[in-house]
PDB file of N, CA and C in Angstrom:
ATOM      1  N   MET A   1     150.327  57.301  89.599  1.00  0.00           N
ATOM      2  CA  MET A   1     149.812  56.529  88.320  1.00  0.00           C
ATOM      3  C   MET A   1     150.629  57.008  87.221  1.00  0.00           C
ATOM      4  N   GLY A   2     150.266  55.279  86.137  1.00  0.00           N
ATOM      5  CA  GLY A   2     150.358  56.200  85.139  1.00  0.00           C
ATOM      6  C   GLY A   2     149.736  56.109  84.250  1.00  0.00           C
ATOM      7  N   ASP A   3     150.228  56.992  82.971  1.00  0.00           N
ATOM      8  CA  ASP A   3     149.382  57.388  82.059  1.00  0.00           C
ATOM      9  C   ASP A   3     148.260  56.972  81.211  1.00  0.00           C
ATOM     10  N   GLU A   4     148.854  55.946  81.555  1.00  0.00           N
ATOM     11  CA  GLU A   4     147.722  54.369  80.748  1.00  0.00           C
ATOM     12  C   GLU A   4     146.619  54.274  81.902  1.00  0.00           C
ATOM     13  N   THR A   5     146.542  54.386  83.461  1.00  0.00           N
ATOM     14  CA  THR A   5     145.763  54.779  84.398  1.00  0.00           C
ATOM     15  C   THR A   5     144.823  56.208  84.330  1.00  0.00           C
ATOM     16  N   PHE A   6     145.248  57.045  84.077  1.00  0.00           N
ATOM     17  CA  PHE A   6     144.364  58.114  83.710  1.00  0.00           C
ATOM     18  C   PHE A   6     143.473  58.438  82.631  1.00  0.00           C
ATOM     19  N   TYR A   7     144.633  57.023  81.592  1.00  0.00           N
ATOM     20  CA  TYR A   7     143.418  56.951  80.223  1.00  0.00           C
ATOM     21  C   TYR A   7     142.140  56.731  80.766  1.00  0.00           C
ATOM     22  N   ARG A   8     142.266  55.480  81.439  1.00  0.00           N
ATOM     23  CA  ARG A   8     141.282  54.662  81.458  1.00  0.00           C
ATOM     24  C   ARG A   8     139.586  55.135  82.868  1.00  0.00           C
ATOM     25  N   LEU A   9     140.138  56.055  83.156  1.00  0.00           N
ATOM     26  CA  LEU A   9     139.689  57.501  84.050  1.00  0.00           C
ATOM     27  C   LEU A   9     138.978  58.839  83.541  1.00  0.00           C
ATOM     28  N   ALA A  10     139.759  58.803  81.900  1.00  0.00           N
ATOM     29  CA  ALA A  10     139.016  59.914  80.998  1.00  0.00           C
ATOM     30  C   ALA A  10     137.712  59.529  81.073  1.00  0.00           C
ATOM     31  N   GLY A  11     136.557  61.180  81.586  1.00  0.00           N
ATOM     32  CA  GLY A  11     135.559  61.655  81.162  1.00  0.00           C
ATOM     33  C   GLY A  11     134.356  60.325  82.452  1.00  0.00           C
ATOM     34  N   ARG A  12     135.980  59.596  83.333  1.00  0.00           N
ATOM     35  CA  ARG A  12     134.784  59.661  84.374  1.00  0.00           C
ATOM     36  C   ARG A  12     134.270  59.938  85.787  1.00  0.00           C
ATOM     37  N   HIS A  13     133.389  59.804  86.706  1.00  0.00           N
ATOM     38  CA  HIS A  13     132.984  60.554  88.018  1.00  0.00           C
ATOM     39  C   HIS A  13     134.241  59.262  88.846  1.00  0.00           C
ATOM     40  N   VAL A  14     135.180  60.464  89.113  1.00  0.00           N
ATOM     41  CA  VAL A  14     136.063  59.704  90.443  1.00  0.00           C
ATOM     42  C   VAL A  14     136.794  59.966  91.755  1.00  0.00           C
ATOM     43  N   VAL A  15     136.274  59.427  92.816  1.00  0.00           N
ATOM     44  CA  VAL A  15     136.649  60.865  93.905  1.00  0.00           C
ATOM     45  C   VAL A  15     137.597  59.062  94.868  1.00  0.00           C
ATOM     46  N   PHE A  16     138.910  60.226  95.018  1.00  0.00           N
ATOM     47  CA  PHE A  16     140.011  59.849  95.313  1.00  0.00           C
ATOM     48  C   PHE A  16     139.694  60.475  97.600  1.00  0.00           C
ATOM     49  N   GLY A  17     139.725  59.599  98.414  1.00  0.00           N
ATOM     50  CA  GLY A  17     139.464  59.292 100.176  1.00  0.00           C
ATOM     51  C   GLY A  17     139.586  58.249 101.033  1.00  0.00           C
ATOM     52  N   LYS A  18     138.957  58.865 102.210  1.00  0.00           N
ATOM     53  CA  LYS A  18     139.024  57.433 102.910  1.00  0.00           C
ATOM     54  C   LYS A  18     137.216  57.764 103.721  1.00  0.00           C
ATOM     55  N   VAL A  19     136.953  56.394 103.632  1.00  0.00           N
ATOM     56  CA  VAL A  19     135.657  56.951 104.125  1.00  0.00           C
ATOM     57  C   VAL A  19     135.660  56.910 105.883  1.00  0.00           C
ATOM     58  N   LEU A  20     135.191  57.061 106.655  1.00  0.00           N
ATOM     59  CA  LEU A  20     134.785  57.249 107.915  1.00  0.00           C
ATOM     60  C   LEU A  20     134.030  56.520 108.910  1.00  0.00           C
ATOM     61  N   SER A  21     133.055  56.589 108.602  1.00  0.00           N
ATOM     62  CA  SER A  21     131.707  56.072 108.720  1.00  0.00           C
ATOM     63  C   SER A  21     131.191  55.943 107.903  1.00  0.00           C
ATOM     64  N   GLY A  22     130.134  55.274 107.914  1.00  0.00           N
ATOM     65  CA  GLY A  22     129.093  54.661 107.003  1.00  0.00           C
ATOM     66  C   GLY A  22     129.329  53.790 105.009  1.00  0.00           C
ATOM     67  N   MET A  23     129.723  53.084 105.849  1.00  0.00           N
ATOM     68  CA  MET A  23     130.542  52.372 104.844  1.00  0.00           C
ATOM     69  C   MET A  23     129.353  51.950 104.502  1.00  0.00           C
ATOM     70  N   ASP A  24     128.535  50.739 105.188  1.00  0.00           N
ATOM     71  CA  ASP A  24     127.085  50.251 104.590  1.00  0.00           C
ATOM     72  C   ASP A  24     126.557  51.012 103.091  1.00  0.00           C
ATOM     73  N   VAL A  25     126.150  52.745 103.299  1.00  0.00           N
ATOM     74  CA  VAL A  25     126.138  53.489 102.451  1.00  0.00           C
ATOM     75  C   VAL A  25     126.701  52.890 101.206  1.00  0.00           C
ATOM     76  N   VAL A  26     128.075  53.041 101.448  1.00  0.00           N
ATOM     77  CA  VAL A  26     128.920  53.345 100.356  1.00  0.00           C
ATOM     78  C   VAL A  26     128.365  51.681  98.954  1.00  0.00           C
ATOM     79  N   TYR A  27     128.452  51.165 100.500  1.00  0.00           N
ATOM     80  CA  TYR A  27     127.592  49.246  99.281  1.00  0.00           C
ATOM     81  C   TYR A  27     126.930  49.794  98.890  1.00  0.00           C
ATOM     82  N   ARG A  28     125.718  50.198  99.478  1.00  0.00           N
ATOM     83  CA  ARG A  28     124.534  50.429  98.879  1.00  0.00           C
ATOM     84  C   ARG A  28     124.425  51.375  97.069  1.00  0.00           C
ATOM     85  N   VAL A  29     125.414  52.010  97.749  1.00  0.00           N
ATOM     86  CA  VAL A  29     125.285  53.031  96.309  1.00  0.00           C
ATOM     87  C   VAL A  29     125.879  51.973  95.503  1.00  0.00           C
ATOM     88  N   GLU A  30     127.132  51.731  95.608  1.00  0.00           N
ATOM     89  CA  GLU A  30     128.146  50.169  94.825  1.00  0.00           C
ATOM     90  C   GLU A  30     126.747  50.016  94.206  1.00  0.00           C
ATOM     91  N   ALA A  31     126.225  48.828  95.293  1.00  0.00           N
ATOM     92  CA  ALA A  31     124.905  48.087  93.922  1.00  0.00           C
ATOM     93  C   ALA A  31     123.546  48.682  93.506  1.00  0.00           C
ATOM     94  N   GLU A  32     123.896  49.857  93.602  1.00  0.00           N
ATOM     95  CA  GLU A  32     122.984  50.105  92.152  1.00  0.00           C
ATOM     96  C   GLU A  32     123.343  50.326  90.985  1.00  0.00           C
ATOM     97  N   GLY A  33     124.895  49.891  91.075  1.00  0.00           N
ATOM     98  CA  GLY A  33     125.890  49.774  88.976  1.00  0.00           C
ATOM     99  C   GLY A  33     124.929  49.436  88.244  1.00  0.00           C
ATOM    100  N   ARG A  34     125.665  49.717  87.290  1.00  0.00           N
ATOM    101  CA  ARG A  34     125.456  47.834  86.580  1.00  0.00           C
ATOM    102  C   ARG A  34     126.467  48.274  85.268  1.00  0.00           C
ATOM    103  N   GLN A  35     126.937  47.251  84.598  1.00  0.00           N
ATOM    104  CA  GLN A  35     128.211  47.186  84.277  1.00  0.00           C
ATOM    105  C   GLN A  35     128.335  48.318  83.408  1.00  0.00           C
ATOM    106  N   SER A  36     126.996  48.061  82.242  1.00  0.00           N
ATOM    107  CA  SER A  36     126.908  49.209  81.873  1.00  0.00           C
ATOM    108  C   SER A  36     127.524  50.976  82.414  1.00  0.00           C
ATOM    109  N   GLY A  37     127.537  51.017  83.768  1.00  0.00           N
ATOM    110  CA  GLY A  37     128.059  52.251  84.571  1.00  0.00           C
ATOM    111  C   GLY A  37     126.566  53.336  84.863  1.00  0.00           C
ATOM    112  N   THR A  38     125.056  52.824  84.070  1.00  0.00           N
ATOM    113  CA  THR A  38     124.552  53.117  84.307  1.00  0.00           C
ATOM    114  C   THR A  38     123.964  52.764  85.857  1.00  0.00           C
ATOM    115  N   PRO A  39     123.680  53.128  86.617  1.00  0.00           N
ATOM    116  CA  PRO A  39     122.627  53.029  87.596  1.00  0.00           C
ATOM    117  C   PRO A  39     121.448  52.698  87.886  1.00  0.00           C
ATOM    118  N   LYS A  40     121.220  52.133  88.565  1.00  0.00           N
ATOM    119  CA  LYS A  40     119.607  51.130  88.020  1.00  0.00           C
ATOM    120  C   LYS A  40     118.629  52.342  88.889  1.00  0.00           C
ATOM    121  N   SER A  41     118.790  52.914  89.308  1.00  0.00           N
ATOM    122  CA  SER A  41     118.037  53.611  89.943  1.00  0.00           C
ATOM    123  C   SER A  41     118.759  55.064  90.100  1.00  0.00           C
ATOM    124  N   THR A  42     118.761  56.136  90.516  1.00  0.00           N
ATOM    125  CA  THR A  42     119.038  57.343  91.088  1.00  0.00           C
ATOM    126  C   THR A  42     119.028  57.571  92.677  1.00  0.00           C
ATOM    127  N   VAL A  43     120.337  57.366  92.127  1.00  0.00           N
ATOM    128  CA  VAL A  43     121.494  58.452  93.613  1.00  0.00           C
ATOM    129  C   VAL A  43     121.809  59.284  94.159  1.00  0.00           C
ATOM    130  N   VAL A  44     121.526  59.467  94.792  1.00  0.00           N
ATOM    131  CA  VAL A  44     121.156  61.294  95.574  1.00  0.00           C
ATOM    132  C   VAL A  44     121.853  61.592  96.689  1.00  0.00           C
ATOM    133  N   LEU A  45     123.127  62.080  96.979  1.00  0.00           N
ATOM    134  CA  LEU A  45     124.101  62.199  96.960  1.00  0.00           C
ATOM    135  C   LEU A  45     123.737  63.514  98.193  1.00  0.00           C
ATOM    136  N   ALA A  46     123.299  63.737  99.970  1.00  0.00           N
ATOM    137  CA  ALA A  46     122.717  64.845 100.123  1.00  0.00           C
ATOM    138  C   ALA A  46     123.491  65.038 101.690  1.00  0.00           C
ATOM    139  N   ASP A  47     123.980  66.431 101.886  1.00  0.00           N
ATOM    140  CA  ASP A  47     124.670  66.657 103.333  1.00  0.00           C
ATOM    141  C   ASP A  47     125.806  65.863 103.452  1.00  0.00           C
ATOM    142  N   SER A  48     126.782  65.522 102.739  1.00  0.00           N
ATOM    143  CA  SER A  48     127.973  65.337 102.001  1.00  0.00           C
ATOM    144  C   SER A  48     128.644  67.035 101.839  1.00  0.00           C
ATOM    145  N   GLY A  49     130.866  66.461 102.723  1.00  0.00           N
ATOM    146  CA  GLY A  49     131.314  67.430 102.497  1.00  0.00           C
ATOM    147  C   GLY A  49     131.898  66.708 102.971  1.00  0.00           C
ATOM    148  N   GLU A  50     133.724  67.857 103.276  1.00  0.00           N
ATOM    149  CA  GLU A  50     134.416  67.384 103.635  1.00  0.00           C
ATOM    150  C   GLU A  50     134.962  67.803 105.285  1.00  0.00           C
ATOM    151  N   LEU A  51     136.005  66.630 105.598  1.00  0.00           N
ATOM    152  CA  LEU A  51     136.217  67.055 107.123  1.00  0.00           C
ATOM    153  C   LEU A  51     138.205  68.170 107.446  1.00  0.00           C
ATOM    154  N   PRO A  52     137.465  68.758 107.821  1.00  0.00           N
ATOM    155  CA  PRO A  52     139.858  69.433 108.268  1.00  0.00           C
ATOM    156  C   PRO A  52     140.411  68.779 108.489  1.00  0.00           C
ATOM    157  N   LEU A  53     141.637  68.373 107.670  1.00  0.00           N
ATOM    158  CA  LEU A  53     142.628  67.364 108.141  1.00  0.00           C
ATOM    159  C   LEU A  53     143.255  67.130 109.534  1.00  0.00           C
TER     160      LEU A  53
END
């Protein structure tokens, strides 16, 4: 990634990774977004974590 990419991501919540299961949940969370960046409703992630490689 170049400097331009990092500039566009500055000040935003960014996650890199791979969804192993539950892509339907990702789509539902994505659907709560607005063009302005504010969510339509509160989205709470619970019982999340990372898996060992």
